[in-house]
GROMACS .gro file of C-alpha atoms in nm:
model
   74
    1MET     CA    1  -0.124   1.486  -1.454
    2LYS     CA    2  -0.088   1.434  -1.061
    3HIS     CA    3  -0.262   1.067  -0.881
    4ILE     CA    4  -0.324   0.977  -0.572
    5ILE     CA    5  -0.250   0.652  -0.374
    6SER     CA    6  -0.462   0.536  -0.104
    7PHE     CA    7  -0.384   0.252   0.163
    8ASP     CA    8  -0.577   0.008   0.292
    9ILE     CA    9  -0.434  -0.108   0.640
   10GLY     CA   10  -0.597  -0.464   0.701
   11THR     CA   11  -0.541  -0.755   0.967
   12SER     CA   12  -0.317  -0.996   0.724
   13GLY     CA   13  -0.228  -0.730   0.518
   14ILE     CA   14  -0.206  -0.386   0.315
   15LYS     CA   15  -0.354  -0.313  -0.030
   16CYS     CA   16  -0.240   0.047  -0.199
   17GLY     CA   17  -0.452   0.180  -0.450
   18LEU     CA   18  -0.346   0.413  -0.729
   19PHE     CA   19  -0.584   0.685  -0.882
   20ASP     CA   20  -0.560   0.940  -1.101
   21ALA     CA   21  -0.722   1.251  -1.131
   22ASN     CA   22  -1.086   1.160  -1.176
   23LEU     CA   23  -1.018   0.876  -0.920
   24LYS     CA   24  -0.968   0.629  -1.197
   25CYS     CA   25  -0.825   0.290  -1.074
   26ILE     CA   26  -0.471   0.206  -1.210
   27THR     CA   27  -0.309  -0.026  -1.039
   28ILE     CA   28  -0.380  -0.220  -0.614
   29THR     CA   29  -0.089  -0.355  -0.458
   30ARG     CA   30  -0.018  -0.614  -0.156
   31CYS     CA   31   0.132  -0.636   0.025
   32ASP     CA   32   0.079  -0.936   0.325
   33TYR     CA   33   0.221  -0.980   0.701
   34THR     CA   34   0.278  -1.199   0.994
   35VAL     CA   35  -0.017  -1.129   1.310
   36THR     CA   36   0.094  -1.338   1.586
   37MET     CA   37  -0.224  -1.517   1.774
   38SER     CA   38  -0.224  -1.549   2.146
   39ALA     CA   39  -0.426  -1.823   2.346
   40ASP     CA   40  -0.645  -1.536   2.448
   41GLY     CA   41  -0.773  -1.457   2.124
   42THR     CA   42  -0.590  -1.104   2.032
   43ALA     CA   43  -0.320  -1.031   1.772
   44GLU     CA   44  -0.066  -0.875   1.698
   45ALA     CA   45   0.155  -0.786   1.469
   46ASP     CA   46   0.530  -0.580   1.445
   47PRO     CA   47   0.510  -0.229   1.403
   48THR     CA   48   0.762  -0.214   1.189
   49ALA     CA   49   0.580  -0.462   0.924
   50TYR     CA   50   0.337  -0.203   0.869
   51ILE     CA   51   0.585   0.102   0.761
   52GLU     CA   52   0.790  -0.185   0.539
   53GLY     CA   53   0.462  -0.288   0.376
   54LEU     CA   54   0.351   0.110   0.337
   55ILE     CA   55   0.698   0.084   0.120
   56GLN     CA   56   0.663  -0.253  -0.066
   57CYS     CA   57   0.359  -0.191  -0.222
   58THR     CA   58   0.439   0.196  -0.289
   59ARG     CA   59   0.767   0.070  -0.481
   60GLU     CA   60   0.575  -0.161  -0.690
   61ALA     CA   61   0.304   0.044  -0.736
   62LEU     CA   62   0.493   0.311  -0.910
   63GLN     CA   63   0.704   0.083  -1.038
   64SER     CA   64   0.478  -0.133  -1.218
   65THR     CA   65   0.306   0.222  -1.371
   66GLN     CA   66   0.571   0.318  -1.467
   67ILE     CA   67   0.484   0.706  -1.296
   68PRO     CA   68   0.728   0.916  -1.054
   69ALA     CA   69   0.698   0.966  -0.758
   70GLU     CA   70   0.685   1.355  -0.790
   71ASN     CA   71   0.300   1.256  -0.995
   72VAL     CA   72   0.203   1.159  -0.709
   73ALA     CA   73  -0.056   1.419  -0.520
   74ALA     CA   74  -0.166   1.237  -0.221
   0.00000   0.00000   0.00000
């Protein structure tokens, strides 16, 4: 059975949802990253934190469910 992974990239972290072919949620993982706030109210995050968070959340979702990466269609 093929699965679907979806990401929610938020202000302080990334959530990864792993779903089956019927869109039933199997697991949700979360990875936080640091956001720096400046005095003028702007926020910045290191762009590599997004990539590392996507990788970490995906890895955790697949490992916790023991679903092989090749079973992910999208």
